[in-house]
mmCIF file of C-alpha atoms and ligand atoms in Angstrom:
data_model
loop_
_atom_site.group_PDB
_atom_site.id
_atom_site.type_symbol
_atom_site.label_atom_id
_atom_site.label_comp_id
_atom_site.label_asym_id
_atom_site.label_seq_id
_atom_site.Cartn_x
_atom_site.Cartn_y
_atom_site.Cartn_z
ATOM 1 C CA UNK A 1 103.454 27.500 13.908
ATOM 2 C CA UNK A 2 103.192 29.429 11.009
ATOM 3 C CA UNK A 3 99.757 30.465 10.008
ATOM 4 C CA UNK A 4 99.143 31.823 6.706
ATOM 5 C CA UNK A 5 96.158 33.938 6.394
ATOM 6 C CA UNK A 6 95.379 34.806 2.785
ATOM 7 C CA UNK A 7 92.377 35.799 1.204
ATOM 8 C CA UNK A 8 91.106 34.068 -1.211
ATOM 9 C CA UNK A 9 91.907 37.040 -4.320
ATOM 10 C CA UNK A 10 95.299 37.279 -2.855
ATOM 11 C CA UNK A 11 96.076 33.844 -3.062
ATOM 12 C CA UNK A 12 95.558 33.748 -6.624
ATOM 13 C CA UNK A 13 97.893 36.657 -7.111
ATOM 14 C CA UNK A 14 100.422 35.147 -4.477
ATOM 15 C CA UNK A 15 100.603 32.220 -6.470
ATOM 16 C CA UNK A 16 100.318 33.386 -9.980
ATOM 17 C CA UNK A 17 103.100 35.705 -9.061
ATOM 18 C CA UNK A 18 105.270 32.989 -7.464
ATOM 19 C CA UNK A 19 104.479 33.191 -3.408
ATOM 20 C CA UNK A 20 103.479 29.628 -3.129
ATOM 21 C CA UNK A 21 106.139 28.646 -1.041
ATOM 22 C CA UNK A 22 104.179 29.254 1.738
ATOM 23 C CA UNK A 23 101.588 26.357 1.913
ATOM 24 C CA UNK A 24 100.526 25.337 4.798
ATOM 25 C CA UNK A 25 102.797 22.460 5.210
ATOM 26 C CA UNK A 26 105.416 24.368 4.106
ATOM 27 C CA UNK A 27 108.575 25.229 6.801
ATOM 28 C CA UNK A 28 108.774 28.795 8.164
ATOM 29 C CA UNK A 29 110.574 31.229 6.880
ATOM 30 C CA UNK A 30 113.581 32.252 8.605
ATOM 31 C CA UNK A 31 115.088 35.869 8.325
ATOM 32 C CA UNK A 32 117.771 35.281 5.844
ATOM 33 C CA UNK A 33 115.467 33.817 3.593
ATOM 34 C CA UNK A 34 112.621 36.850 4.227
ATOM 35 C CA UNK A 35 115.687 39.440 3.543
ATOM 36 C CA UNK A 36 116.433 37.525 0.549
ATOM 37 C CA UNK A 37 113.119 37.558 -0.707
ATOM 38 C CA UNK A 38 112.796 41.486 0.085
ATOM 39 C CA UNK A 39 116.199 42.223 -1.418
ATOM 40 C CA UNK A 40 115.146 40.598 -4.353
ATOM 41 C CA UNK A 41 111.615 41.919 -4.618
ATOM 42 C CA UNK A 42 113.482 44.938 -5.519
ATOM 43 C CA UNK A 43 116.110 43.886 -7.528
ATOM 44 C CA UNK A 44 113.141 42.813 -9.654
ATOM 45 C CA UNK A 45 110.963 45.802 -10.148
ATOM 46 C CA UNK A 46 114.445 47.907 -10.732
ATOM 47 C CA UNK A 47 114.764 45.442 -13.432
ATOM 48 C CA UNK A 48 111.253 46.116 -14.785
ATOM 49 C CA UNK A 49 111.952 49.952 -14.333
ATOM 50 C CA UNK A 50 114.862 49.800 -16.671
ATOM 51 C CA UNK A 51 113.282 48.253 -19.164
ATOM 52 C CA UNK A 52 110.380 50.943 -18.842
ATOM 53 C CA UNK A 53 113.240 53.589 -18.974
ATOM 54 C CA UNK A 54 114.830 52.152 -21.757
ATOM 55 C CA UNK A 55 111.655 51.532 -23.904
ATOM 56 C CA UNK A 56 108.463 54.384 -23.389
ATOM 57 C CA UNK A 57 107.728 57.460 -24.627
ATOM 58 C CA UNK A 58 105.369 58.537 -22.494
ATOM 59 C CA UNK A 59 106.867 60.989 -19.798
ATOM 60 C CA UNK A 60 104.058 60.284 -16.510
ATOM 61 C CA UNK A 61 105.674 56.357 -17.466
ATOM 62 C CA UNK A 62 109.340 57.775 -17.541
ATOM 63 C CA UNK A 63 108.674 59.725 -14.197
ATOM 64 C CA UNK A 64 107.320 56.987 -12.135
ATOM 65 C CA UNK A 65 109.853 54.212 -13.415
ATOM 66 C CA UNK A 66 112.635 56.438 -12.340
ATOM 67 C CA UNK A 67 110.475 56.861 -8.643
ATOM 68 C CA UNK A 68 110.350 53.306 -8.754
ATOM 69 C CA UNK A 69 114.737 53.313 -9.438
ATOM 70 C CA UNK A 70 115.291 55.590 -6.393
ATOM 71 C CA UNK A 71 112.930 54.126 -3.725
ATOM 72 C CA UNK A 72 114.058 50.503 -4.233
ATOM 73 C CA UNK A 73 117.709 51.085 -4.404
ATOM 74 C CA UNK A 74 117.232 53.196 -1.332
ATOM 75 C CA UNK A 75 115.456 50.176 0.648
ATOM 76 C CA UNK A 76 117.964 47.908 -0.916
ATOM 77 C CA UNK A 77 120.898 49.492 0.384
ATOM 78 C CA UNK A 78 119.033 50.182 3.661
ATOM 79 C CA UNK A 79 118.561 46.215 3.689
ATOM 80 C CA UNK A 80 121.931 45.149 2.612
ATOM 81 C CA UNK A 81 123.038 47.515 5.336
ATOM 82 C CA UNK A 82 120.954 45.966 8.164
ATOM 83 C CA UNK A 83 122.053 42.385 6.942
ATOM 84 C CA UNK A 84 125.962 43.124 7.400
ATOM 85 C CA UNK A 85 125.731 44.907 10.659
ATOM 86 C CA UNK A 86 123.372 41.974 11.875
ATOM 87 C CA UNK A 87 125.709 39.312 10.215
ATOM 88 C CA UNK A 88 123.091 37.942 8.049
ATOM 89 C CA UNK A 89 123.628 36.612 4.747
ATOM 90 C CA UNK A 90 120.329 36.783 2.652
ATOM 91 C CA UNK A 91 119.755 33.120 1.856
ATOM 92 C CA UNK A 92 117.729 32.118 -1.358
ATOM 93 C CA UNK A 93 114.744 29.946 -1.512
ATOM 94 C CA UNK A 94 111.675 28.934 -3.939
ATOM 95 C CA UNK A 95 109.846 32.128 -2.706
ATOM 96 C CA UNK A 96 112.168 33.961 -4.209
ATOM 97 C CA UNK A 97 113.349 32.179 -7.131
ATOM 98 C CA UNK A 98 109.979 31.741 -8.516
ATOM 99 C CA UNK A 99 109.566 35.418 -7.644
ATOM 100 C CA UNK A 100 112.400 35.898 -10.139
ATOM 101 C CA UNK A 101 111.230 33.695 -12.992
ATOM 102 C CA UNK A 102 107.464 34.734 -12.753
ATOM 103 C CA UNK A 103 108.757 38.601 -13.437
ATOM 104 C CA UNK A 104 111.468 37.652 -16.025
ATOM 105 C CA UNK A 105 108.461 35.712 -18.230
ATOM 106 C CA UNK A 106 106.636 39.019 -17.034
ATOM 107 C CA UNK A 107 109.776 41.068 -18.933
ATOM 108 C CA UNK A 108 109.777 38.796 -21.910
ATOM 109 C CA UNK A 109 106.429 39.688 -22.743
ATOM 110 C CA UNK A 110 106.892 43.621 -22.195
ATOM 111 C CA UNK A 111 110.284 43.231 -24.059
ATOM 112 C CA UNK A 112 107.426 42.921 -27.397
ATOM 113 C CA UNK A 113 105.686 45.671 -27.037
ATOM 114 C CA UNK A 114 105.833 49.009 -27.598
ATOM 115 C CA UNK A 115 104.552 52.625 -27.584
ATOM 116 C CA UNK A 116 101.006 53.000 -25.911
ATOM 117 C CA UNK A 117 100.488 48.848 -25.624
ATOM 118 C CA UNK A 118 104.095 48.773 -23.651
ATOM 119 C CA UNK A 119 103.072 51.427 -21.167
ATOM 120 C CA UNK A 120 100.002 50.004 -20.348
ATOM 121 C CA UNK A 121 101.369 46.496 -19.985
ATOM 122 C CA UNK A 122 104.241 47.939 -18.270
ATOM 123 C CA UNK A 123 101.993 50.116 -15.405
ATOM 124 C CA UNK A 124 99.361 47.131 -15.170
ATOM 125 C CA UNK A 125 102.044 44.725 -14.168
ATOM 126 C CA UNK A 126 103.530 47.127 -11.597
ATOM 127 C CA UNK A 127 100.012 47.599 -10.308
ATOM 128 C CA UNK A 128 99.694 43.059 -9.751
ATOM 129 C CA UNK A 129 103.256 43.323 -8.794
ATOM 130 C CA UNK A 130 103.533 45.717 -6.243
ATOM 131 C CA UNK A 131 100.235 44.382 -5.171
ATOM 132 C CA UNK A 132 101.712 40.609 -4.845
ATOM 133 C CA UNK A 133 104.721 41.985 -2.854
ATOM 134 C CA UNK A 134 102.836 43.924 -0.761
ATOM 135 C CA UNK A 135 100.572 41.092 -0.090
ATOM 136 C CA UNK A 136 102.970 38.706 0.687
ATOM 137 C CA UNK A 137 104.908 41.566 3.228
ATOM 138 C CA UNK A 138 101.729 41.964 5.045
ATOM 139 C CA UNK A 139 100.411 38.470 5.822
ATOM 140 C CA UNK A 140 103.544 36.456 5.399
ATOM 141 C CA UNK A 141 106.754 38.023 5.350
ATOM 142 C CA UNK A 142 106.401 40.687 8.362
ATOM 143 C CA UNK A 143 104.830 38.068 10.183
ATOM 144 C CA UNK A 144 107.116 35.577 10.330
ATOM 145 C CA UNK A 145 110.363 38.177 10.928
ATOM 146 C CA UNK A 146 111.974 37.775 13.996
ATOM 147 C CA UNK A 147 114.419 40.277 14.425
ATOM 148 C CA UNK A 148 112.687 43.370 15.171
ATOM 149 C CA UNK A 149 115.074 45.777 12.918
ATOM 150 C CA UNK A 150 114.473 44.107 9.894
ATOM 151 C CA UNK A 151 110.634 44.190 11.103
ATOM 152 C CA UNK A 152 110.855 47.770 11.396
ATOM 153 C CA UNK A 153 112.671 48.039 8.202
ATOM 154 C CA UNK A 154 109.955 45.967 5.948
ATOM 155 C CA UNK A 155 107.617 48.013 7.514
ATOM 156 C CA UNK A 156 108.410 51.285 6.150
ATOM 157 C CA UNK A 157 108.993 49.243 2.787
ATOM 158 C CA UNK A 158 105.877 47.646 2.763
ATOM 159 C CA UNK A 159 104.499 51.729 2.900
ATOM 160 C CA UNK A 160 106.739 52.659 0.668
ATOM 161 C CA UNK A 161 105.366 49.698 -1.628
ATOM 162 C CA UNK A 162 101.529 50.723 -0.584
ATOM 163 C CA UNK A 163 102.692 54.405 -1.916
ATOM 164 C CA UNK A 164 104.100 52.667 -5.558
ATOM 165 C CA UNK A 165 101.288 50.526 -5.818
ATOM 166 C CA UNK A 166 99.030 53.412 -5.761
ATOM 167 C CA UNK A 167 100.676 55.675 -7.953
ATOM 168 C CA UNK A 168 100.828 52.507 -10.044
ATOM 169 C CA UNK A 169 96.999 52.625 -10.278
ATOM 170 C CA UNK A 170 96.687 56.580 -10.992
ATOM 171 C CA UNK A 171 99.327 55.818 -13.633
ATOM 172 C CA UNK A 172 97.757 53.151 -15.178
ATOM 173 C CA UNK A 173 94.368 54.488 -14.922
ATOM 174 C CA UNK A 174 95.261 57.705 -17.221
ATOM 175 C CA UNK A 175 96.814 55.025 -20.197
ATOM 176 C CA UNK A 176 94.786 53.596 -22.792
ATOM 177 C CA UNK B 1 98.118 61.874 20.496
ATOM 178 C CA UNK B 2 99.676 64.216 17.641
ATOM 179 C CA UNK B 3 99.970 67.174 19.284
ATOM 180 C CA UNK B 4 99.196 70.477 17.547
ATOM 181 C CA UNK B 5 101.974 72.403 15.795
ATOM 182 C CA UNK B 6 101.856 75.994 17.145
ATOM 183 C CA UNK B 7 103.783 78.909 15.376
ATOM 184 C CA UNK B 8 107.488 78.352 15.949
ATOM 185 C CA UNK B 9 108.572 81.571 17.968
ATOM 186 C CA UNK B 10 109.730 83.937 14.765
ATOM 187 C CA UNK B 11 111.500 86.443 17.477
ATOM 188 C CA UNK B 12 112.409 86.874 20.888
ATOM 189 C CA UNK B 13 108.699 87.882 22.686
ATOM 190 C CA UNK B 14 110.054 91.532 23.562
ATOM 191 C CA UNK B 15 110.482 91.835 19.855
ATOM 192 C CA UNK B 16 107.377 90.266 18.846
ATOM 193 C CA UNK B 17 105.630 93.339 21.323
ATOM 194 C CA UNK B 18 107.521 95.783 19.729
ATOM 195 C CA UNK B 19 106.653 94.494 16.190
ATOM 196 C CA UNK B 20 103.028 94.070 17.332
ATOM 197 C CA UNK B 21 102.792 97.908 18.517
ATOM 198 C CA UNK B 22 104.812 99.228 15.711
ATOM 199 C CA UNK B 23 102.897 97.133 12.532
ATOM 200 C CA UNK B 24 99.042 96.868 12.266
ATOM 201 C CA UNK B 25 99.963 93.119 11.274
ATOM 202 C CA UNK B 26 101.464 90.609 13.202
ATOM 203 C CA UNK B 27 104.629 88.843 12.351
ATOM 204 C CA UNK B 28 104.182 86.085 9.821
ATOM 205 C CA UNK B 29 104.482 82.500 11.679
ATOM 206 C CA UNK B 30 106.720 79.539 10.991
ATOM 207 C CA UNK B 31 104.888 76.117 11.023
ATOM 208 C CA UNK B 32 106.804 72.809 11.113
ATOM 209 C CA UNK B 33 105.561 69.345 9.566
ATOM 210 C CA UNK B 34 107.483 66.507 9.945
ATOM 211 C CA UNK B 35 107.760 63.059 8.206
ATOM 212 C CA UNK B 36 108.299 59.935 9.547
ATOM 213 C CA UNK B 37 107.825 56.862 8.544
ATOM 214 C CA UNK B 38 105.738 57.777 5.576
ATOM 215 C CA UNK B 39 103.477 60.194 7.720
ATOM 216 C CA UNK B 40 102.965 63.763 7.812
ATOM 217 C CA UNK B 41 102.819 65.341 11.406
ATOM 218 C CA UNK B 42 100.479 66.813 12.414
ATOM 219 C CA UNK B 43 97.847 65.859 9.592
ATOM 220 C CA UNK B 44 96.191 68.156 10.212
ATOM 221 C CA UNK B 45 97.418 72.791 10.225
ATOM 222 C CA UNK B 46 95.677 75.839 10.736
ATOM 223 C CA UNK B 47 97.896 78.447 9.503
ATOM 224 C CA UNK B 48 97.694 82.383 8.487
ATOM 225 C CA UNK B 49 98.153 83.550 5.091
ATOM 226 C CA UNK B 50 102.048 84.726 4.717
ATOM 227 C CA UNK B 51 102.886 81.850 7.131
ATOM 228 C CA UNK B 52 105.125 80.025 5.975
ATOM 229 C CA UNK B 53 104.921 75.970 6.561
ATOM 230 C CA UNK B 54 108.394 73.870 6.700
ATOM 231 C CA UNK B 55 108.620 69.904 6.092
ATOM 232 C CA UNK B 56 111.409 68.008 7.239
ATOM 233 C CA UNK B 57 111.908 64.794 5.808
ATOM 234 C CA UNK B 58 113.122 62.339 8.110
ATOM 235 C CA UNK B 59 113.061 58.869 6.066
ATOM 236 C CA UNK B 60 115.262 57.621 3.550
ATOM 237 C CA UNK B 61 113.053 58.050 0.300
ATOM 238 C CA UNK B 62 112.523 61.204 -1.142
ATOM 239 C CA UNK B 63 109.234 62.377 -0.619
ATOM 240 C CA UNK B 64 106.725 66.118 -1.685
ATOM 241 C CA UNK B 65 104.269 68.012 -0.554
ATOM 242 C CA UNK B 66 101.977 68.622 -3.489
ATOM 243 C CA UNK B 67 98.349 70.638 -2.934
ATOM 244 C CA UNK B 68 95.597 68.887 -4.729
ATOM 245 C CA UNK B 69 94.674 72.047 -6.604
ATOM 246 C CA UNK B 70 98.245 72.672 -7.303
ATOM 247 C CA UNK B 71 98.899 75.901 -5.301
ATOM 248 C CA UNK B 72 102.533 74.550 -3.920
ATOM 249 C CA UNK B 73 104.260 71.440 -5.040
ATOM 250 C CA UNK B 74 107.472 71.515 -2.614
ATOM 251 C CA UNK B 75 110.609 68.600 -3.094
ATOM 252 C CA UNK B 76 111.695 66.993 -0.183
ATOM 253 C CA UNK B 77 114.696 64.876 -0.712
ATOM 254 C CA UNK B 78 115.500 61.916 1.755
ATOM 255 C CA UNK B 79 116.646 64.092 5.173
ATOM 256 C CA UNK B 80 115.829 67.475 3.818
ATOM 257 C CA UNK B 81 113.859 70.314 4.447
ATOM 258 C CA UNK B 82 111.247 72.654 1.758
ATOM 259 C CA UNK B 83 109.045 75.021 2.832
ATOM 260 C CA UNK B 84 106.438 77.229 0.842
ATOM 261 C CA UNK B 85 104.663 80.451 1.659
ATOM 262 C CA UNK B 86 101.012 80.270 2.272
ATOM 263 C CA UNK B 87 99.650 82.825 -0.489
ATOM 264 C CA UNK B 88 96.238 82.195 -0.181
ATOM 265 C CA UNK B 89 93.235 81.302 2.410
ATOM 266 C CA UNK B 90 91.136 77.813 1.976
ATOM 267 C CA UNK B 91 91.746 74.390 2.872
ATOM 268 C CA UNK B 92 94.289 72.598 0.899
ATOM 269 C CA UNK B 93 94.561 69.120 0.571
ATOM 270 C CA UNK B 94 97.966 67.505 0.239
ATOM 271 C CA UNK B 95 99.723 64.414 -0.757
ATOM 272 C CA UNK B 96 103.126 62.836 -1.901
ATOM 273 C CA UNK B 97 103.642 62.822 -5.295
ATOM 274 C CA UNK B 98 105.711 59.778 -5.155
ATOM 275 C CA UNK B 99 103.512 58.029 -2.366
ATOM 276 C CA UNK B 100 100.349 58.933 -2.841
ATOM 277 C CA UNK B 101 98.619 57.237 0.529
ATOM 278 C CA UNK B 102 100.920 60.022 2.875
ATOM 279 C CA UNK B 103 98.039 62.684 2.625
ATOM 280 C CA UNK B 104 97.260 65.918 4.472
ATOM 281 C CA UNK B 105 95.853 69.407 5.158
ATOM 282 C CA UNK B 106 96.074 72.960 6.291
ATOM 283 C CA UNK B 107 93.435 75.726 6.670
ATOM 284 C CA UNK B 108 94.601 78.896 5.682
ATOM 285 C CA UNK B 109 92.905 81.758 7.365
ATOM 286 C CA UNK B 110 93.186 85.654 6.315
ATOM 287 C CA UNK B 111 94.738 87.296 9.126
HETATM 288 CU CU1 CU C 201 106.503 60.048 -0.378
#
């Protein structure tokens, strides 16, 4: 069965940020739908970091939205890669579509801002968003993968993740 | 276990005698880290000053090796190698610039 152990801060964020899908009653996961969730985990914050590029000032912000560009198109093409030579086709699902509307509400409200205000809206979203994605990676996602490639593979993302989240928080701590 | 990195061989060991009687001071070493995974290995050096320490990068990410006090700050792109020359003696802390939870250290010691 699938057990979903959440604490209960993380839950909050899990759901605020659109990882309700997994209730208790809800069906389990299977790998297509956990690649399609990763794959677009990162779609989204590349979104986010494009807007950052597009719209600050500030070069620390500049710096680590461009960090955030490389890393997740690197574990997106490592992803897509595994799914073709394992014959999976990433298969949406309400985990992942709320994931997308949550952040694109998230993007409406950053698209308003600017200078100093945008930066710091910008970094303290990546710090809840990273922290939501990591969250869900950790007691949900990586859990409840069965092939042991793409295991391995959200693994080093999730560290990868654990590495953006805290550079999210330095960043964000240095903006006022 | 990690196990300890020692000083990569720098010549063949007849050299390294005839180097040793020849020059008061022995030849500088070569130390290797290597990352994996997101982890520096070993975490922990002891190294001479005028060593010089090499990192090779074995993920997919780009990752650096950036001193705390800011005495070396070395890229390593995804699969690369950087080294840097150990100028000075003291412990040095160390992290990734772009991930900061890979973290480690070296001792520098005056030869
Ligand atoms: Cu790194």
């Amino acid at each position: 069965m699938n057990k979903v152990i959440l604490t209960a801060g993380a839950a909050v964020i899990a759901l605020a940020w659109g990882f309700s899908a997994q209730a208790a009653d809800a069906p389990k996961l299977n790998d297509a739908q956990i690649a399609h969730i990763a794959y677009t985990a990162g779609v989204i914050d590349l979104k986010n970091a494009e807007l950052a590029e597009k719209k600050t000032k500030n070069a620390d912000v500049k710096a680590f939205a461009e960090d955030m560009e490389k890393d997740h198109k690197a574990v997106n093409e490592k992803a897509l890669a595994l799914c073709k030579k394992l014959g999976v086709t990433p298969e949406d699902n309400d985990t992942s579509k709320s994931l997308v509307k949550g952040q694109d509400e998230a993007r409406a409200k950053l698209e308003k801002l600017d200078g100093a205000a945008f930066d710091k809206a910008y970094a303290d979203n990546e710090v809840a968003y990273h922290d939501a994605v990591n969250t869900a990676l950790e007691k949900t996602l990586i859990p409840n993968t069965s092939n042991k490639e793409l295991k391995d593979l959200l693994e080093t993302g999730l560290k990868i993740f654990q590495g953006h989240e805290e550079h999210a928080k330095t960043l964000d701590a240095k903006l006022k | 276990m990690l196990r300890p990195a020692r000083y990569a061989l720098a010549a063949t060991a007849g050299l390294a005698l005839i180097l040793a009687a020849a020059a008061p001071t022995a030849a500088a070493g070569k130390l290797q880290v290597k990352i994996d995974n997101l982890v520096f290995a070993p975490a922990k050096l002891t190294a001479h000053v005028g060593d010089t320490v090499e990192w090779t990068n074995a993920d997919f990410v780009a990752h650096t090796a950036t001193a705390k006090d800011g005495s070396f700050d070395v890229a390593l792109p995804a699969g690369k190698t950087g080294s840097t020359v150990l100028k000075k003696a003291g412990h040095f802390d160390y992290y990734c610039k772009f991930h900061p939870n890979m973290k480690a250290e070296i001792d520098v010691v005056a030869k």
